[in-house]
CSV table of N, CA, C and O in Angstrom, one decimal:
chain,number,residue,atom,x,y,z
T,7,UNK,N,-13.4,-15.5,45.0
T,7,UNK,CA,-13.7,-15.9,43.7
T,7,UNK,C,-14.7,-15.2,43.1
T,7,UNK,O,-14.7,-14.9,42.0
T,8,UNK,N,-15.9,-15.0,43.9
T,8,UNK,CA,-17.1,-14.5,43.2
T,8,UNK,C,-16.8,-13.0,42.9
T,8,UNK,O,-17.2,-12.4,41.9
T,9,UNK,N,-15.9,-12.2,43.6
T,9,UNK,CA,-15.7,-10.7,43.3
T,9,UNK,C,-14.8,-10.7,42.2
T,9,UNK,O,-15.1,-9.9,41.3
T,10,UNK,N,-13.9,-11.7,41.9
T,10,UNK,CA,-13.2,-11.5,40.7
T,10,UNK,C,-14.1,-11.9,39.5
T,10,UNK,O,-13.8,-11.1,38.4
T,11,UNK,N,-14.9,-12.7,39.5
T,11,UNK,CA,-15.7,-13.0,38.5
T,11,UNK,C,-16.7,-11.9,38.2
T,11,UNK,O,-17.0,-11.4,37.0
T,12,UNK,N,-17.2,-11.3,39.1
T,12,UNK,CA,-18.0,-10.1,39.0
T,12,UNK,C,-17.3,-8.9,38.3
T,12,UNK,O,-17.8,-8.1,37.4
T,13,UNK,N,-16.1,-8.7,38.7
T,13,UNK,CA,-15.3,-7.8,38.1
T,13,UNK,C,-14.9,-7.9,36.5
T,13,UNK,O,-14.9,-7.1,35.9
T,14,UNK,N,-14.8,-9.2,36.3
T,14,UNK,CA,-14.5,-9.7,34.9
T,14,UNK,C,-15.7,-9.4,34.2
T,14,UNK,O,-15.7,-8.9,33.0
T,15,UNK,N,-16.9,-9.7,34.7
T,15,UNK,CA,-18.1,-9.5,33.9
T,15,UNK,C,-18.4,-7.9,33.8
T,15,UNK,O,-18.8,-7.5,32.7
T,16,UNK,N,-18.3,-7.2,34.8
T,16,UNK,CA,-18.3,-5.8,34.5
T,16,UNK,C,-17.5,-5.2,33.5
T,16,UNK,O,-17.8,-4.5,32.8
T,17,UNK,N,-16.3,-5.6,33.6
T,17,UNK,CA,-15.4,-5.1,32.5
T,17,UNK,C,-15.6,-5.5,31.1
T,17,UNK,O,-15.5,-4.8,30.2
T,18,UNK,N,-16.1,-6.8,30.9
T,18,UNK,CA,-16.6,-7.2,29.7
T,18,UNK,C,-17.7,-6.4,29.2
T,18,UNK,O,-17.9,-6.0,28.1
T,19,UNK,N,-18.6,-6.1,30.2
T,19,UNK,CA,-19.8,-5.3,29.7
T,19,UNK,C,-19.4,-4.0,29.4
T,19,UNK,O,-19.9,-3.4,28.4
T,20,UNK,N,-18.6,-3.4,30.0
T,20,UNK,CA,-18.1,-2.0,29.7
T,20,UNK,C,-17.3,-1.9,28.5
T,20,UNK,O,-17.5,-1.0,27.6
T,21,UNK,N,-16.6,-3.0,28.4
T,21,UNK,CA,-15.8,-3.0,27.0
T,21,UNK,C,-16.8,-3.2,25.7
T,21,UNK,O,-16.6,-2.6,24.7
T,22,UNK,N,-17.8,-4.0,26.0
T,22,UNK,CA,-18.8,-4.2,24.8
T,22,UNK,C,-19.6,-3.0,24.7
T,22,UNK,O,-19.7,-2.7,23.5
T,23,UNK,N,-20.0,-2.2,25.6
T,23,UNK,CA,-20.7,-0.9,25.5
T,23,UNK,C,-19.7,0.1,24.7
T,23,UNK,O,-20.4,0.9,23.8
T,24,UNK,N,-18.5,0.2,25.1
T,24,UNK,CA,-17.7,1.0,24.5
T,24,UNK,C,-17.5,0.7,23.0
T,24,UNK,O,-17.5,1.5,22.3
T,25,UNK,N,-17.3,-0.6,22.7
T,25,UNK,CA,-17.1,-1.0,21.4
T,25,UNK,C,-18.3,-0.8,20.5
T,25,UNK,O,-18.3,-0.3,19.4
T,26,UNK,N,-19.4,-0.9,21.2
T,26,UNK,CA,-20.8,-0.6,20.3
T,26,UNK,C,-20.8,0.9,20.2
T,26,UNK,O,-21.1,1.3,19.0
T,27,UNK,N,-20.4,1.8,21.2
T,27,UNK,CA,-20.5,3.2,20.9
T,27,UNK,C,-19.5,3.6,19.7
T,27,UNK,O,-19.9,4.5,19.0
T,28,UNK,N,-18.3,3.0,19.8
T,28,UNK,CA,-17.4,3.4,18.8
T,28,UNK,C,-17.9,2.9,17.4
T,28,UNK,O,-17.8,3.6,16.4
T,29,UNK,N,-18.4,1.7,17.3
T,29,UNK,CA,-18.9,1.3,16.1
T,29,UNK,C,-20.0,2.0,15.5
T,29,UNK,O,-20.2,2.4,14.3
T,30,UNK,N,-20.9,2.4,16.4
T,30,UNK,CA,-22.2,3.1,15.9
T,30,UNK,C,-21.7,4.5,15.3
T,30,UNK,O,-22.2,5.1,14.6
T,31,UNK,N,-20.8,5.2,16.2
T,31,UNK,CA,-20.3,6.4,15.7
T,31,UNK,C,-19.6,6.3,14.5
T,31,UNK,O,-19.7,7.2,13.4
T,32,UNK,N,-18.7,5.3,14.2
T,32,UNK,CA,-18.1,5.1,13.0
T,32,UNK,C,-19.0,4.7,11.8
T,32,UNK,O,-18.7,5.3,10.7
T,33,UNK,N,-19.9,3.9,12.0
T,33,UNK,CA,-20.9,3.8,11.0
T,33,UNK,C,-21.7,5.0,10.5
T,33,UNK,O,-22.1,5.2,9.3
T,34,UNK,N,-22.0,5.9,11.4
T,34,UNK,CA,-22.6,7.2,11.0
T,34,UNK,C,-21.8,8.0,10.2
T,34,UNK,O,-22.1,8.5,9.2
T,35,UNK,N,-20.4,8.0,10.7
T,35,UNK,CA,-19.4,8.8,9.7
T,35,UNK,C,-19.3,8.1,8.3
T,35,UNK,O,-19.1,9.0,7.3
T,36,UNK,N,-19.4,6.9,8.3
T,36,UNK,CA,-19.3,6.1,6.8
T,36,UNK,C,-20.5,6.6,6.1
T,36,UNK,O,-20.4,6.8,5.0
T,37,UNK,N,-21.6,6.6,6.6
T,37,UNK,CA,-22.8,6.7,6.0
T,37,UNK,C,-22.9,8.2,5.6
T,37,UNK,O,-23.3,8.5,4.3
T,38,UNK,N,-22.3,9.2,6.4
T,38,UNK,CA,-22.3,10.6,6.0
T,38,UNK,C,-21.3,10.7,4.8
T,38,UNK,O,-21.5,11.4,3.8
T,39,UNK,N,-20.1,10.1,4.9
T,39,UNK,CA,-19.0,10.1,3.8
T,39,UNK,C,-19.6,9.6,2.5
T,39,UNK,O,-19.1,10.1,1.5
T,40,UNK,N,-20.3,8.5,2.6
T,40,UNK,CA,-20.7,7.9,1.4
T,40,UNK,C,-21.9,8.6,0.6
T,40,UNK,O,-22.2,8.3,-0.5
T,41,UNK,N,-22.5,9.6,1.3
T,41,UNK,CA,-23.8,10.3,0.6
T,41,UNK,C,-23.1,11.3,-0.5
T,41,UNK,O,-22.4,12.0,-0.2
T,42,UNK,N,-23.6,10.9,-1.8
T,42,UNK,CA,-23.0,11.8,-2.9
T,42,UNK,C,-23.4,13.2,-2.8
T,42,UNK,O,-24.6,13.5,-2.3
T,43,UNK,N,-22.6,14.1,-3.2
T,43,UNK,CA,-22.9,15.6,-3.3
T,43,UNK,C,-23.9,15.7,-4.3
T,43,UNK,O,-23.7,15.3,-5.5
T,44,UNK,N,-25.0,16.6,-4.3
T,44,UNK,CA,-25.7,16.9,-5.4
T,44,UNK,C,-25.0,17.5,-6.5
T,44,UNK,O,-23.9,18.5,-6.3
T,45,UNK,N,-25.4,17.5,-7.7
T,45,UNK,CA,-24.8,18.2,-8.8
T,45,UNK,C,-25.6,19.5,-9.1
T,45,UNK,O,-26.7,19.3,-8.9
T,46,UNK,N,-25.1,20.4,-9.6
T,46,UNK,CA,-25.7,21.7,-9.9
T,46,UNK,C,-26.8,21.4,-10.9
T,46,UNK,O,-26.5,20.6,-11.7
T,47,UNK,N,-28.0,21.9,-10.9
T,47,UNK,CA,-28.9,21.9,-11.8
T,47,UNK,C,-28.4,22.3,-13.3
T,47,UNK,O,-27.8,23.3,-13.4
T,48,UNK,N,-28.8,21.5,-14.3
T,48,UNK,CA,-28.3,21.9,-15.6
T,48,UNK,C,-27.0,21.6,-15.9
T,48,UNK,O,-26.3,22.0,-16.8
T,49,UNK,N,-26.3,20.8,-15.0
T,49,UNK,CA,-24.7,20.5,-15.1
T,49,UNK,C,-24.6,19.5,-16.2
T,49,UNK,O,-25.4,18.6,-16.5
T,50,UNK,N,-23.6,19.7,-17.2
T,50,UNK,CA,-23.3,18.8,-18.3
T,50,UNK,C,-22.5,17.5,-17.8
T,50,UNK,O,-22.3,16.8,-18.5
T,51,UNK,N,-22.3,17.5,-16.6
T,51,UNK,CA,-21.4,16.2,-16.0
T,51,UNK,C,-22.5,15.4,-15.3
T,51,UNK,O,-23.3,15.8,-14.7
T,52,UNK,N,-22.2,14.0,-15.6
T,52,UNK,CA,-23.0,12.9,-14.9
T,52,UNK,C,-22.8,13.1,-13.4
T,52,UNK,O,-21.6,13.4,-12.8
T,53,UNK,N,-23.8,12.7,-12.6
T,53,UNK,CA,-23.4,12.6,-11.2
T,53,UNK,C,-22.5,11.5,-10.8
T,53,UNK,O,-22.2,10.6,-11.4
T,54,UNK,N,-21.7,11.7,-9.6
T,54,UNK,CA,-20.7,10.6,-9.3
T,54,UNK,C,-21.5,9.3,-9.2
T,54,UNK,O,-20.7,8.3,-9.4
T,55,UNK,N,-22.7,9.1,-8.9
T,55,UNK,CA,-23.3,7.8,-8.7
T,55,UNK,C,-23.5,7.1,-9.9
T,55,UNK,O,-23.7,5.8,-10.1
T,56,UNK,N,-23.4,7.8,-11.0
T,56,UNK,CA,-23.6,7.2,-12.5
T,56,UNK,C,-22.4,6.4,-12.9
T,56,UNK,O,-22.7,5.6,-13.8
T,57,UNK,N,-21.3,6.7,-12.4
T,57,UNK,CA,-20.1,6.0,-12.8
T,57,UNK,C,-19.3,6.8,-14.0
T,57,UNK,O,-19.8,7.9,-14.4
T,58,UNK,N,-18.3,6.1,-14.2
T,58,UNK,CA,-17.4,6.7,-15.5
T,58,UNK,C,-16.7,5.7,-16.1
T,58,UNK,O,-16.6,4.6,-15.7
T,59,UNK,N,-16.3,6.0,-17.3
T,59,UNK,CA,-15.5,5.2,-18.2
T,59,UNK,C,-14.4,5.9,-18.9
T,59,UNK,O,-14.4,7.2,-19.0
T,60,UNK,N,-13.2,5.2,-19.2
T,60,UNK,CA,-12.2,5.9,-19.8
T,60,UNK,C,-12.1,4.9,-21.2
T,60,UNK,O,-12.7,3.9,-21.2
T,61,UNK,N,-11.4,5.5,-22.0
T,61,UNK,CA,-11.2,4.9,-23.3
T,61,UNK,C,-9.7,5.2,-24.0
T,61,UNK,O,-9.3,6.3,-23.8
T,62,UNK,N,-9.1,4.2,-24.7
T,62,UNK,CA,-7.8,4.4,-25.2
T,62,UNK,C,-7.8,3.6,-26.4
T,62,UNK,O,-8.2,2.4,-26.5
T,63,UNK,N,-7.4,4.1,-27.7
T,63,UNK,CA,-7.3,3.4,-29.0
T,63,UNK,C,-6.0,2.9,-29.1
T,63,UNK,O,-5.0,3.5,-28.9
T,64,UNK,N,-5.9,1.8,-29.7
T,64,UNK,CA,-4.5,1.2,-30.1
T,64,UNK,C,-3.8,1.8,-31.0
T,64,UNK,O,-2.6,1.5,-31.1
T,65,UNK,N,-4.4,2.5,-31.8
T,65,UNK,CA,-3.7,3.3,-32.8
T,65,UNK,C,-4.5,4.6,-33.2
T,65,UNK,O,-5.8,4.8,-32.9
T,66,UNK,N,-3.7,5.7,-33.4
T,66,UNK,CA,-4.3,7.0,-33.7
T,66,UNK,C,-4.5,7.1,-35.2
T,66,UNK,O,-5.2,8.1,-35.6
T,67,UNK,N,-3.9,6.3,-36.1
T,67,UNK,CA,-4.1,6.4,-37.4
T,67,UNK,C,-4.3,4.9,-38.0
T,67,UNK,O,-3.7,4.0,-37.5
T,68,UNK,N,-5.1,4.7,-39.0
T,68,UNK,CA,-5.3,3.3,-39.5
T,68,UNK,C,-5.8,3.5,-41.0
T,68,UNK,O,-6.5,4.6,-41.4
T,69,UNK,N,-5.6,2.4,-41.8
T,69,UNK,CA,-6.0,2.5,-43.2
T,69,UNK,C,-7.5,2.0,-43.1
T,69,UNK,O,-8.0,1.5,-42.3
T,70,UNK,N,-8.3,2.6,-44.1
T,70,UNK,CA,-9.7,2.3,-44.2
T,70,UNK,C,-9.9,0.9,-44.1
T,70,UNK,O,-9.3,0.1,-44.8
T,71,UNK,N,-10.9,0.3,-43.2
T,71,UNK,CA,-11.1,-1.2,-43.1
T,71,UNK,C,-10.3,-1.7,-42.1
T,71,UNK,O,-10.4,-2.9,-41.7
T,72,UNK,N,-9.3,-0.9,-41.5
T,72,UNK,CA,-8.3,-1.4,-40.6
T,72,UNK,C,-9.1,-1.7,-39.2
T,72,UNK,O,-10.1,-0.9,-38.8
T,73,UNK,N,-8.5,-2.5,-38.4
T,73,UNK,CA,-9.1,-2.7,-37.0
T,73,UNK,C,-8.3,-2.0,-35.9
T,73,UNK,O,-7.1,-1.9,-36.0
T,74,UNK,N,-9.1,-1.4,-35.2
T,74,UNK,CA,-8.6,-0.6,-33.8
T,74,UNK,C,-9.2,-1.3,-32.7
T,74,UNK,O,-10.5,-1.4,-32.7
T,75,UNK,N,-8.3,-1.4,-31.6
T,75,UNK,CA,-8.9,-2.0,-30.4
T,75,UNK,C,-8.8,-0.9,-29.4
T,75,UNK,O,-8.1,-0.1,-29.2
T,76,UNK,N,-10.1,-0.9,-28.7
T,76,UNK,CA,-10.4,0.2,-27.7
T,76,UNK,C,-10.6,-0.4,-26.5
T,76,UNK,O,-11.3,-1.6,-26.2
T,77,UNK,N,-9.7,0.1,-25.4
T,77,UNK,CA,-9.7,-0.6,-24.1
T,77,UNK,C,-9.8,0.5,-23.1
T,77,UNK,O,-9.7,1.7,-23.5
T,78,UNK,N,-10.4,0.2,-21.9
T,78,UNK,CA,-10.7,1.2,-20.8
T,78,UNK,C,-11.1,0.4,-19.6
T,78,UNK,O,-11.1,-0.8,-19.5
T,79,UNK,N,-11.3,1.2,-18.7
T,79,UNK,CA,-11.9,1.0,-17.4
T,79,UNK,C,-13.2,1.7,-17.0
T,79,UNK,O,-13.4,2.5,-17.4
T,80,UNK,N,-13.8,1.0,-16.0
T,80,UNK,CA,-15.1,1.6,-15.6
T,80,UNK,C,-15.1,2.0,-14.2
T,80,UNK,O,-14.2,1.2,-13.5
T,81,UNK,N,-15.8,2.9,-13.7
T,81,UNK,CA,-15.9,3.0,-12.2
T,81,UNK,C,-17.2,3.1,-11.8
T,81,UNK,O,-18.0,4.1,-12.6
T,82,UNK,N,-17.8,2.4,-10.9
T,82,UNK,CA,-19.3,2.6,-10.6
T,82,UNK,C,-20.2,1.7,-11.5
T,82,UNK,O,-21.5,2.0,-11.2
T,83,UNK,N,-19.8,1.0,-12.4
T,83,UNK,CA,-20.6,0.3,-13.2
T,83,UNK,C,-20.5,-1.1,-13.0
T,83,UNK,O,-19.4,-1.7,-12.6
T,84,UNK,N,-21.6,-2.0,-13.1
T,84,UNK,CA,-21.6,-3.3,-12.7
T,84,UNK,C,-20.8,-4.1,-13.7
T,84,UNK,O,-20.8,-4.0,-14.9
T,85,UNK,N,-20.1,-5.3,-13.2
T,85,UNK,CA,-19.6,-6.3,-14.1
T,85,UNK,C,-20.7,-6.8,-15.0
T,85,UNK,O,-21.8,-7.2,-14.5
T,86,UNK,N,-20.4,-7.1,-16.2
T,86,UNK,CA,-21.5,-7.6,-17.1
T,86,UNK,C,-22.2,-6.4,-18.0
T,86,UNK,O,-22.9,-6.6,-18.8
T,87,UNK,N,-22.1,-5.1,-17.5
T,87,UNK,CA,-22.7,-3.9,-18.2
T,87,UNK,C,-22.2,-3.9,-19.6
T,87,UNK,O,-21.1,-4.0,-19.8
T,88,UNK,N,-23.2,-3.6,-20.4
T,88,UNK,CA,-22.7,-3.6,-21.9
T,88,UNK,C,-22.3,-2.1,-22.2
T,88,UNK,O,-23.1,-1.2,-22.0
T,89,UNK,N,-21.1,-2.1,-23.0
T,89,UNK,CA,-20.7,-0.8,-23.4
T,89,UNK,C,-20.5,-1.0,-25.0
T,89,UNK,O,-20.3,-1.9,-25.5
T,90,UNK,N,-21.1,0.2,-25.6
T,90,UNK,CA,-21.0,0.2,-27.0
T,90,UNK,C,-20.1,1.3,-27.6
T,90,UNK,O,-19.8,2.4,-26.8
T,91,UNK,N,-19.6,1.1,-28.8
T,91,UNK,CA,-18.8,2.1,-29.4
T,91,UNK,C,-19.6,3.1,-30.3
T,91,UNK,O,-20.4,2.6,-30.9
T,92,UNK,N,-19.3,4.4,-30.1
T,92,UNK,CA,-20.1,5.4,-30.9
T,92,UNK,C,-19.1,6.4,-31.6
T,92,UNK,O,-17.9,6.6,-31.1
T,93,UNK,N,-19.5,6.8,-32.7
T,93,UNK,CA,-18.8,7.9,-33.4
T,93,UNK,C,-19.7,9.0,-33.8
T,93,UNK,O,-20.9,9.0,-33.7
T,94,UNK,N,-19.1,10.1,-33.9
T,94,UNK,CA,-19.8,11.5,-34.2
T,94,UNK,C,-19.8,11.5,-35.6
T,94,UNK,O,-18.9,11.4,-36.3
T,95,UNK,N,-21.2,11.6,-36.0
T,95,UNK,CA,-21.4,11.6,-37.6
T,95,UNK,C,-22.4,12.8,-37.8
T,95,UNK,O,-23.7,12.8,-37.4
T,96,UNK,N,-22.0,13.9,-38.4
T,96,UNK,CA,-22.7,15.1,-38.7
T,96,UNK,C,-23.4,15.8,-37.3
T,96,UNK,O,-24.5,16.1,-37.2
T,97,UNK,N,-22.4,15.7,-36.5
T,97,UNK,CA,-22.9,16.3,-35.2
T,97,UNK,C,-23.5,15.6,-34.2
T,97,UNK,O,-24.0,16.0,-33.1
T,98,UNK,N,-23.9,14.2,-34.6
T,98,UNK,CA,-24.8,13.4,-33.7
T,98,UNK,C,-24.1,12.2,-33.4
T,98,UNK,O,-23.1,11.7,-34.2
T,99,UNK,N,-24.1,11.7,-32.2
T,99,UNK,CA,-23.6,10.5,-31.8
T,99,UNK,C,-24.2,9.2,-32.3
T,99,UNK,O,-25.3,9.0,-32.1
T,100,UNK,N,-23.6,8.3,-33.0
T,100,UNK,CA,-24.2,7.0,-33.7
T,100,UNK,C,-23.5,6.0,-33.2
T,100,UNK,O,-22.3,5.9,-33.0
T,101,UNK,N,-24.2,4.8,-32.7
T,101,UNK,CA,-23.8,3.6,-32.3
T,101,UNK,C,-23.3,2.7,-33.4
T,101,UNK,O,-24.0,2.7,-34.3
T,102,UNK,N,-22.0,2.3,-33.3
T,102,UNK,CA,-21.4,1.3,-34.2
T,102,UNK,C,-21.9,-0.1,-33.8
T,102,UNK,O,-22.3,-0.4,-32.8
T,103,UNK,N,-21.4,-1.0,-34.6
T,103,UNK,CA,-21.7,-2.5,-34.5
T,103,UNK,C,-20.7,-3.1,-33.4
T,103,UNK,O,-20.6,-4.2,-33.5
T,104,UNK,N,-19.9,-2.3,-32.7
T,104,UNK,CA,-19.0,-3.0,-31.7
T,104,UNK,C,-19.5,-2.6,-30.4
T,104,UNK,O,-19.8,-1.6,-29.9
T,105,UNK,N,-19.5,-3.7,-29.6
T,105,UNK,CA,-19.8,-3.7,-28.1
T,105,UNK,C,-19.2,-4.8,-27.4
T,105,UNK,O,-18.6,-5.9,-28.1
T,106,UNK,N,-19.0,-4.7,-26.1
T,106,UNK,CA,-18.4,-5.6,-25.2
T,106,UNK,C,-19.2,-5.4,-23.9
T,106,UNK,O,-20.0,-4.6,-23.7
T,107,UNK,N,-18.7,-6.3,-23.0
T,107,UNK,CA,-19.3,-6.0,-21.5
T,107,UNK,C,-18.1,-5.9,-20.6
T,107,UNK,O,-16.9,-6.2,-21.0
T,108,UNK,N,-18.4,-5.2,-19.5
T,108,UNK,CA,-17.4,-4.8,-18.4
T,108,UNK,C,-17.0,-6.2,-17.7
T,108,UNK,O,-17.9,-6.9,-17.4
T,109,UNK,N,-15.8,-6.3,-17.8
T,109,UNK,CA,-15.3,-7.7,-17.1
T,109,UNK,C,-14.9,-7.5,-15.6
T,109,UNK,O,-14.8,-6.5,-15.1
T,110,UNK,N,-14.6,-8.6,-14.9
T,110,UNK,CA,-14.1,-8.6,-13.5
T,110,UNK,C,-12.8,-7.7,-13.6
T,110,UNK,O,-12.0,-7.7,-14.4
T,111,UNK,N,-12.7,-6.8,-12.6
T,111,UNK,CA,-11.6,-5.9,-12.5
T,111,UNK,C,-12.0,-4.6,-13.2
T,111,UNK,O,-11.2,-3.5,-13.4
T,112,UNK,N,-13.3,-4.4,-13.7
T,112,UNK,CA,-13.7,-3.2,-14.3
T,112,UNK,C,-13.2,-2.8,-15.5
T,112,UNK,O,-13.1,-1.6,-15.9
T,113,UNK,N,-12.7,-3.8,-16.2
T,113,UNK,CA,-11.9,-3.4,-17.7
T,113,UNK,C,-12.9,-3.9,-18.7
T,113,UNK,O,-13.8,-4.7,-18.6
T,114,UNK,N,-12.5,-3.3,-19.9
T,114,UNK,CA,-13.3,-3.9,-21.2
T,114,UNK,C,-12.2,-3.7,-22.3
T,114,UNK,O,-11.3,-3.1,-22.2
T,115,UNK,N,-12.5,-4.4,-23.4
T,115,UNK,CA,-11.8,-4.3,-24.6
T,115,UNK,C,-12.7,-4.7,-25.7
T,115,UNK,O,-13.4,-5.6,-25.6
T,116,UNK,N,-12.7,-3.8,-27.0
T,116,UNK,CA,-13.6,-4.1,-28.1
T,116,UNK,C,-12.8,-3.8,-29.2
T,116,UNK,O,-11.9,-2.8,-29.3
T,117,UNK,N,-12.9,-4.6,-30.3
T,117,UNK,CA,-12.4,-4.3,-31.6
T,117,UNK,C,-13.4,-3.7,-32.6
T,117,UNK,O,-14.7,-4.2,-32.5
T,118,UNK,N,-12.9,-2.7,-33.4
T,118,UNK,CA,-13.9,-2.2,-34.5
T,118,UNK,C,-13.1,-2.0,-35.7
T,118,UNK,O,-11.9,-1.5,-35.7
T,119,UNK,N,-13.7,-2.1,-37.0
T,119,UNK,CA,-13.2,-1.9,-38.0
T,119,UNK,C,-13.7,-0.4,-38.4
T,119,UNK,O,-15.0,-0.2,-38.4
T,120,UNK,N,-12.8,0.4,-38.7
T,120,UNK,CA,-13.1,1.9,-39.2
T,120,UNK,C,-13.1,2.0,-40.7
T,120,UNK,O,-12.0,1.8,-41.3
T,121,UNK,N,-14.1,2.4,-41.5
T,121,UNK,CA,-14.3,2.4,-42.8
T,121,UNK,C,-14.4,3.8,-43.3
T,121,UNK,O,-13.8,4.0,-44.5
T,122,UNK,N,-14.8,4.7,-42.8
T,122,UNK,CA,-15.1,6.1,-43.1
T,122,UNK,C,-13.9,6.9,-43.1
T,122,UNK,O,-13.2,7.0,-41.8
T,123,UNK,N,-13.3,7.4,-44.2
T,123,UNK,CA,-12.0,8.1,-44.2
T,123,UNK,C,-12.3,9.5,-43.5
T,123,UNK,O,-13.3,10.1,-43.6
T,124,UNK,N,-11.1,9.9,-43.0
T,124,UNK,CA,-11.1,11.2,-42.3
T,124,UNK,C,-10.9,11.0,-40.7
T,124,UNK,O,-10.6,10.1,-40.3
T,125,UNK,N,-11.1,12.1,-40.0
T,125,UNK,CA,-10.8,12.1,-38.6
T,125,UNK,C,-12.1,11.5,-37.8
T,125,UNK,O,-13.3,12.1,-38.1
T,126,UNK,N,-12.0,10.5,-37.1
T,126,UNK,CA,-13.2,9.8,-36.5
T,126,UNK,C,-13.2,10.2,-35.0
T,126,UNK,O,-12.1,9.9,-34.3
T,127,UNK,N,-14.2,10.8,-34.4
T,127,UNK,CA,-14.3,11.0,-33.1
T,127,UNK,C,-15.1,9.9,-32.4
T,127,UNK,O,-16.2,9.6,-32.8
T,128,UNK,N,-14.5,9.2,-31.5
T,128,UNK,CA,-15.2,8.0,-30.9
T,128,UNK,C,-15.3,8.1,-29.5
T,128,UNK,O,-14.4,8.7,-28.9
T,129,UNK,N,-16.1,7.2,-28.9
T,129,UNK,CA,-16.4,7.2,-27.4
T,129,UNK,C,-17.1,5.9,-27.1
T,129,UNK,O,-17.7,5.2,-28.1
T,130,UNK,N,-17.0,5.5,-25.9
T,130,UNK,CA,-17.8,4.4,-25.5
T,130,UNK,C,-18.9,4.9,-24.5
T,130,UNK,O,-18.8,5.8,-23.8
T,131,UNK,N,-19.9,4.2,-24.5
T,131,UNK,CA,-21.1,4.5,-23.6
T,131,UNK,C,-21.7,3.3,-23.0
T,131,UNK,O,-21.8,2.1,-23.6
T,132,UNK,N,-22.3,3.5,-21.8
T,132,UNK,CA,-23.2,2.5,-21.2
T,132,UNK,C,-24.3,3.3,-20.5
T,132,UNK,O,-24.2,4.0,-19.5
T,133,UNK,N,-25.5,3.2,-21.1
T,133,UNK,CA,-26.7,3.9,-20.6
T,133,UNK,C,-26.2,5.4,-20.6
T,133,UNK,O,-26.1,6.0,-21.9
T,134,UNK,N,-26.3,6.1,-19.6
T,134,UNK,CA,-26.0,7.6,-19.6
T,134,UNK,C,-24.4,8.0,-19.5
T,134,UNK,O,-24.2,9.1,-19.3
T,135,UNK,N,-23.9,6.8,-19.1
T,135,UNK,CA,-22.4,7.2,-18.8
T,135,UNK,C,-21.6,7.0,-20.2
T,135,UNK,O,-21.6,6.0,-20.8
T,136,UNK,N,-20.8,8.1,-20.4
T,136,UNK,CA,-20.0,8.0,-21.5
T,136,UNK,C,-18.5,8.4,-21.2
T,136,UNK,O,-18.3,9.1,-20.3
T,137,UNK,N,-17.6,7.9,-22.2
T,137,UNK,CA,-16.1,8.2,-21.9
T,137,UNK,C,-15.9,9.6,-22.6
T,137,UNK,O,-16.6,10.1,-23.4
T,138,UNK,N,-14.7,10.1,-22.3
T,138,UNK,CA,-14.2,11.0,-23.2
T,138,UNK,C,-14.0,10.6,-24.6
T,138,UNK,O,-13.9,9.3,-24.8
T,139,UNK,N,-13.7,11.5,-25.5
T,139,UNK,CA,-13.6,11.1,-26.8
T,139,UNK,C,-12.1,10.9,-27.3
T,139,UNK,O,-11.2,11.3,-26.6
T,140,UNK,N,-12.0,9.9,-28.1
T,140,UNK,CA,-10.7,9.8,-28.7
T,140,UNK,C,-10.8,9.9,-30.3
T,140,UNK,O,-11.8,9.8,-30.8
T,141,UNK,N,-9.8,10.4,-30.9
T,141,UNK,CA,-9.8,10.7,-32.3
T,141,UNK,C,-8.8,9.7,-33.1
T,141,UNK,O,-7.5,9.6,-32.6
T,142,UNK,N,-9.3,9.0,-34.1
T,142,UNK,CA,-8.6,8.2,-34.9
T,142,UNK,C,-8.7,8.6,-36.3
T,142,UNK,O,-9.8,8.8,-36.8
T,143,UNK,N,-7.6,8.7,-36.9
T,143,UNK,CA,-7.5,9.2,-38.3
T,143,UNK,C,-7.6,8.0,-39.3
T,143,UNK,O,-6.6,7.1,-39.2
T,144,UNK,N,-8.7,7.8,-40.1
T,144,UNK,CA,-8.7,6.8,-41.1
T,144,UNK,C,-8.3,7.2,-42.5
T,144,UNK,O,-8.8,8.3,-43.0
T,145,UNK,N,-7.2,6.5,-43.0
T,145,UNK,CA,-6.7,7.1,-44.4
T,145,UNK,C,-7.2,5.9,-45.6
T,145,UNK,O,-7.4,4.9,-45.2
């Protein structure tokens, strides 16, 4: 009986040591895989750690004063982060009076009334993270 018990203990100790070794090696691999690659100096693109935003406008044409809903998703941004709508005015990005927060599931939705006639270049922004631009024609 004693020899069976000692064999079981030895097997359990060996299995535990093997499990520990496998987990330790796996954790090292995960830590290495999660390390972000450096971005080239002077790159116009944000680093992967900064996150990303997408944007889609509910309409590509609207009458002056009409409402457009902007929706999108975020990646790498915290739930509750504030996103603002911006438009390009004389070559500079200006923040409009439309903002919202990132919801659970990494999505957002915001409404904006567009008054300036012409082609509006718009984007959403959270800190240094910006979306691609969308164009809405205001008639």
